[in-house]
Tab-separated table of C-alpha atoms in Angstrom:
chain	number	residue	atom	x	y	z
A	396	UNK	CA	93.786	153.788	103.839
A	397	UNK	CA	93.246	151.952	100.610
A	398	UNK	CA	95.640	152.495	97.733
A	399	UNK	CA	96.411	150.888	94.405
A	400	UNK	CA	98.751	147.921	94.558
A	401	UNK	CA	100.086	145.643	91.846
A	402	UNK	CA	99.036	142.015	91.866
A	403	UNK	CA	99.429	139.302	89.188
A	404	UNK	CA	95.722	138.920	88.548
A	405	UNK	CA	95.306	139.784	84.868
A	406	UNK	CA	95.792	137.605	81.785
A	407	UNK	CA	97.428	138.516	78.483
A	408	UNK	CA	98.679	136.883	75.274
A	409	UNK	CA	102.260	137.829	76.178
A	410	UNK	CA	104.136	138.460	79.371
A	411	UNK	CA	106.952	137.430	81.719
A	412	UNK	CA	105.028	134.737	83.614
A	413	UNK	CA	103.035	131.774	82.334
A	414	UNK	CA	99.804	130.755	84.058
A	415	UNK	CA	100.413	127.001	84.265
A	416	UNK	CA	96.751	126.232	84.880
A	417	UNK	CA	95.871	127.905	81.554
A	418	UNK	CA	98.268	125.997	79.272
A	419	UNK	CA	95.655	123.359	78.412
A	420	UNK	CA	93.537	126.101	76.854
A	421	UNK	CA	96.369	126.983	74.484
A	422	UNK	CA	96.686	123.377	73.310
A	423	UNK	CA	93.017	122.490	73.237
A	424	UNK	CA	91.382	125.743	72.177
A	425	UNK	CA	94.123	127.955	70.794
A	426	UNK	CA	93.500	130.446	73.588
A	427	UNK	CA	96.632	132.591	73.848
A	428	UNK	CA	95.635	134.281	77.126
A	429	UNK	CA	98.013	132.121	79.156
A	430	UNK	CA	100.352	134.788	80.568
A	431	UNK	CA	99.879	136.609	83.838
A	432	UNK	CA	100.232	140.378	83.793
A	433	UNK	CA	100.413	142.920	86.630
A	434	UNK	CA	97.046	144.432	87.422
A	435	UNK	CA	96.096	147.046	89.999
A	436	UNK	CA	93.629	146.339	92.748
A	437	UNK	CA	92.330	148.412	95.653
A	438	UNK	CA	93.713	147.404	99.020
A	439	UNK	CA	95.812	148.494	101.968
A	440	UNK	CA	99.508	148.420	101.152
A	441	UNK	CA	101.181	150.805	103.566
A	442	UNK	CA	104.154	151.212	105.891
A	443	UNK	CA	103.683	153.641	108.791
A	444	UNK	CA	106.500	155.031	110.936
A	445	UNK	CA	105.383	156.586	114.250
A	446	UNK	CA	108.007	158.936	115.672
A	447	UNK	CA	107.445	159.931	119.304
A	448	UNK	CA	108.999	163.029	120.868
A	449	UNK	CA	110.186	162.283	124.429
A	450	UNK	CA	112.129	165.517	124.964
A	451	UNK	CA	112.160	167.397	128.281
A	452	UNK	CA	109.420	169.781	127.134
A	453	UNK	CA	107.070	166.787	126.883
A	454	UNK	CA	107.199	166.599	130.693
A	455	UNK	CA	105.053	169.763	130.816
A	456	UNK	CA	101.561	168.940	132.114
A	457	UNK	CA	102.554	165.273	131.927
A	458	UNK	CA	102.294	165.306	128.121
A	459	UNK	CA	104.603	162.313	127.861
A	460	UNK	CA	101.973	160.048	129.440
A	461	UNK	CA	99.366	161.140	126.903
A	462	UNK	CA	101.906	160.808	124.111
A	463	UNK	CA	102.816	157.255	125.139
A	464	UNK	CA	99.158	156.233	125.259
A	465	UNK	CA	98.414	157.860	121.903
A	466	UNK	CA	101.435	156.198	120.293
A	467	UNK	CA	100.524	152.694	121.433
A	468	UNK	CA	96.826	153.140	120.653
A	469	UNK	CA	97.716	154.159	117.104
A	470	UNK	CA	100.253	151.339	116.709
A	471	UNK	CA	97.707	148.816	118.004
A	472	UNK	CA	95.052	149.998	115.550
A	473	UNK	CA	97.472	149.825	112.627
A	474	UNK	CA	98.670	146.373	113.701
A	475	UNK	CA	95.124	145.032	113.268
A	476	UNK	CA	94.901	146.147	109.644
A	477	UNK	CA	95.804	143.642	106.959
A	478	UNK	CA	98.320	145.095	104.530
A	479	UNK	CA	99.667	147.693	106.967
A	480	UNK	CA	103.068	147.475	108.677
A	481	UNK	CA	104.019	149.891	111.439
A	482	UNK	CA	107.090	150.854	113.429
A	483	UNK	CA	107.626	153.073	116.482
A	484	UNK	CA	110.742	155.103	117.331
A	485	UNK	CA	111.343	157.646	120.072
A	486	UNK	CA	113.582	160.700	119.956
A	487	UNK	CA	115.944	161.525	121.434
A	488	UNK	CA	117.195	157.976	121.743
A	489	UNK	CA	119.456	156.642	124.447
A	490	UNK	CA	122.876	157.654	123.196
A	491	UNK	CA	121.637	158.467	119.696
A	492	UNK	CA	119.073	160.704	118.018
A	493	UNK	CA	116.429	157.967	117.796
A	494	UNK	CA	115.660	154.621	119.431
A	495	UNK	CA	113.486	151.844	118.003
A	496	UNK	CA	110.652	150.662	120.245
A	497	UNK	CA	108.840	148.639	117.581
A	498	UNK	CA	110.699	147.721	114.387
A	499	UNK	CA	108.787	146.836	111.233
A	500	UNK	CA	107.648	143.254	111.725
A	501	UNK	CA	108.361	143.395	115.463
A	502	UNK	CA	106.259	142.147	118.381
A	503	UNK	CA	103.689	144.656	119.620
A	504	UNK	CA	103.487	143.184	123.146
A	505	UNK	CA	107.231	143.664	123.640
A	506	UNK	CA	106.896	147.256	122.410
A	507	UNK	CA	104.156	147.933	124.966
A	508	UNK	CA	106.455	146.861	127.792
A	509	UNK	CA	109.295	149.053	126.548
A	510	UNK	CA	106.977	152.016	125.954
A	511	UNK	CA	105.972	152.031	129.645
A	512	UNK	CA	109.588	152.883	130.505
A	513	UNK	CA	109.819	155.853	128.110
A	514	UNK	CA	110.266	159.134	129.997
A	515	UNK	CA	110.727	162.778	129.021
A	516	UNK	CA	114.357	163.868	128.902
A	517	UNK	CA	116.870	165.684	126.711
A	518	UNK	CA	116.574	167.876	123.650
A	519	UNK	CA	114.411	167.567	120.552
A	520	UNK	CA	116.642	166.313	117.699
A	521	UNK	CA	113.786	165.913	115.215
A	522	UNK	CA	115.976	166.527	112.168
A	523	UNK	CA	118.543	163.962	113.246
A	524	UNK	CA	115.829	161.426	114.128
A	525	UNK	CA	114.227	161.849	110.699
A	526	UNK	CA	117.588	161.182	109.064
A	527	UNK	CA	117.670	157.839	110.925
A	528	UNK	CA	114.103	156.593	110.394
A	529	UNK	CA	113.563	157.835	106.831
A	530	UNK	CA	115.854	155.270	105.116
A	531	UNK	CA	114.274	152.417	107.090
A	532	UNK	CA	110.776	153.532	106.088
A	533	UNK	CA	111.773	153.863	102.432
A	534	UNK	CA	113.168	150.317	102.456
A	535	UNK	CA	109.757	148.831	103.236
A	536	UNK	CA	108.189	147.111	100.239
A	537	UNK	CA	104.902	148.951	100.521
A	538	UNK	CA	103.289	151.221	97.963
A	539	UNK	CA	102.538	154.020	100.435
A	540	UNK	CA	104.963	155.284	103.055
A	541	UNK	CA	103.562	157.335	105.951
A	542	UNK	CA	105.311	159.174	108.777
A	543	UNK	CA	103.349	160.261	111.866
A	544	UNK	CA	105.217	162.550	114.277
A	545	UNK	CA	103.806	162.801	117.817
A	546	UNK	CA	105.289	165.930	119.384
A	547	UNK	CA	104.819	169.271	121.114
A	548	UNK	CA	106.322	170.932	118.039
A	549	UNK	CA	109.552	172.398	119.424
A	550	UNK	CA	112.526	170.947	117.484
A	551	UNK	CA	115.890	172.227	118.662
A	552	UNK	CA	116.862	173.134	115.085
A	553	UNK	CA	113.649	174.254	113.411
A	554	UNK	CA	115.196	175.094	110.047
A	555	UNK	CA	117.019	171.779	109.757
A	556	UNK	CA	113.884	169.912	110.841
A	557	UNK	CA	111.880	171.660	108.118
A	558	UNK	CA	114.525	170.656	105.554
A	559	UNK	CA	114.355	167.021	106.664
A	560	UNK	CA	110.558	167.025	106.516
A	561	UNK	CA	110.749	168.480	103.008
A	562	UNK	CA	113.142	165.695	102.008
A	563	UNK	CA	110.673	163.108	103.307
A	564	UNK	CA	107.911	164.519	101.137
A	565	UNK	CA	110.199	164.776	98.116
A	566	UNK	CA	110.977	161.062	98.494
A	567	UNK	CA	107.297	160.146	98.476
A	568	UNK	CA	106.638	159.910	102.212
A	569	UNK	CA	103.333	161.321	103.466
A	570	UNK	CA	103.967	163.327	106.635
A	571	UNK	CA	101.385	163.851	109.378
A	572	UNK	CA	101.551	164.939	113.015
A	573	UNK	CA	99.655	164.716	116.280
A	574	UNK	CA	100.331	167.643	118.574
A	575	UNK	CA	100.207	166.762	122.275
A	576	UNK	CA	98.477	169.687	123.977
A	577	UNK	CA	99.632	172.153	121.313
A	578	UNK	CA	98.916	173.011	117.699
A	579	UNK	CA	101.853	171.931	115.522
A	580	UNK	CA	100.547	173.025	112.120
A	581	UNK	CA	103.426	175.492	111.744
A	582	UNK	CA	105.788	172.508	111.785
A	583	UNK	CA	103.664	169.938	109.932
A	584	UNK	CA	100.556	171.374	108.216
A	585	UNK	CA	98.750	168.006	107.970
A	586	UNK	CA	98.281	167.685	111.715
A	587	UNK	CA	95.785	167.512	114.530
A	588	UNK	CA	95.939	168.050	118.302
A	589	UNK	CA	94.930	166.006	121.335
A	590	UNK	CA	95.078	166.672	125.053
A	591	UNK	CA	93.954	163.196	126.136
A	592	UNK	CA	93.983	159.730	124.599
A	593	UNK	CA	90.168	159.793	124.549
A	594	UNK	CA	90.413	162.429	121.796
A	595	UNK	CA	92.432	160.114	119.556
A	596	UNK	CA	89.533	158.664	117.498
A	597	UNK	CA	88.511	162.105	116.256
A	598	UNK	CA	92.131	163.109	115.731
A	599	UNK	CA	92.908	159.961	113.733
A	600	UNK	CA	89.790	160.522	111.635
A	601	UNK	CA	91.142	163.938	110.691
A	602	UNK	CA	94.533	162.459	109.787
A	603	UNK	CA	92.919	159.653	107.768
A	604	UNK	CA	90.846	162.253	105.908
A	605	UNK	CA	94.110	164.051	105.074
A	606	UNK	CA	95.514	160.724	103.833
A	607	UNK	CA	92.448	160.225	101.653
A	608	UNK	CA	92.753	163.693	100.174
A	609	UNK	CA	96.446	163.049	99.437
A	610	UNK	CA	95.670	159.711	97.794
A	611	UNK	CA	92.979	161.142	95.505
A	612	UNK	CA	94.718	164.448	94.678
């Protein structure tokens, strides 16, 4: 998950910010390295949007239960990582294309309670949901932006969904998917599949390996 992030850790003889604790060196020793400059360091600096499909088709074989468990397990893991912010939305929403369960910076315990009430119903407005969550994800002041779609891969407008996913990638968002009981690589190539929450560790490892490959490409 590590990526490059800018931090004011370097010193230079010119720059926008003065290192106050170095000024004595300029007076006493003639040392001109008294300005701070941006320098890159390795570290986690990421915003992750988890988008959960709760459409009617997710009621098949009780996929919605698995999907809920997978979503919260992933959100919990991300919440424990310093430098990572996560959000959870479900689609369709309740009167709109998407509904926020966990906003960026929100309380995970409250999200758990609300997630228990999520049930499978309605269509699969993936394209419309992406149009709602994408701007919020892009607003986060994190170097890397990641979208994880948890779905059975059946958007009601496949062509429009593909266009929206393409727009996400064009805007610098890394897009991954977890298929619940089905392979969704035709929708999102960087994906994996689970049939039970116990399979999540291996599935997440595959996704993280895809993230690593994307970061080093």
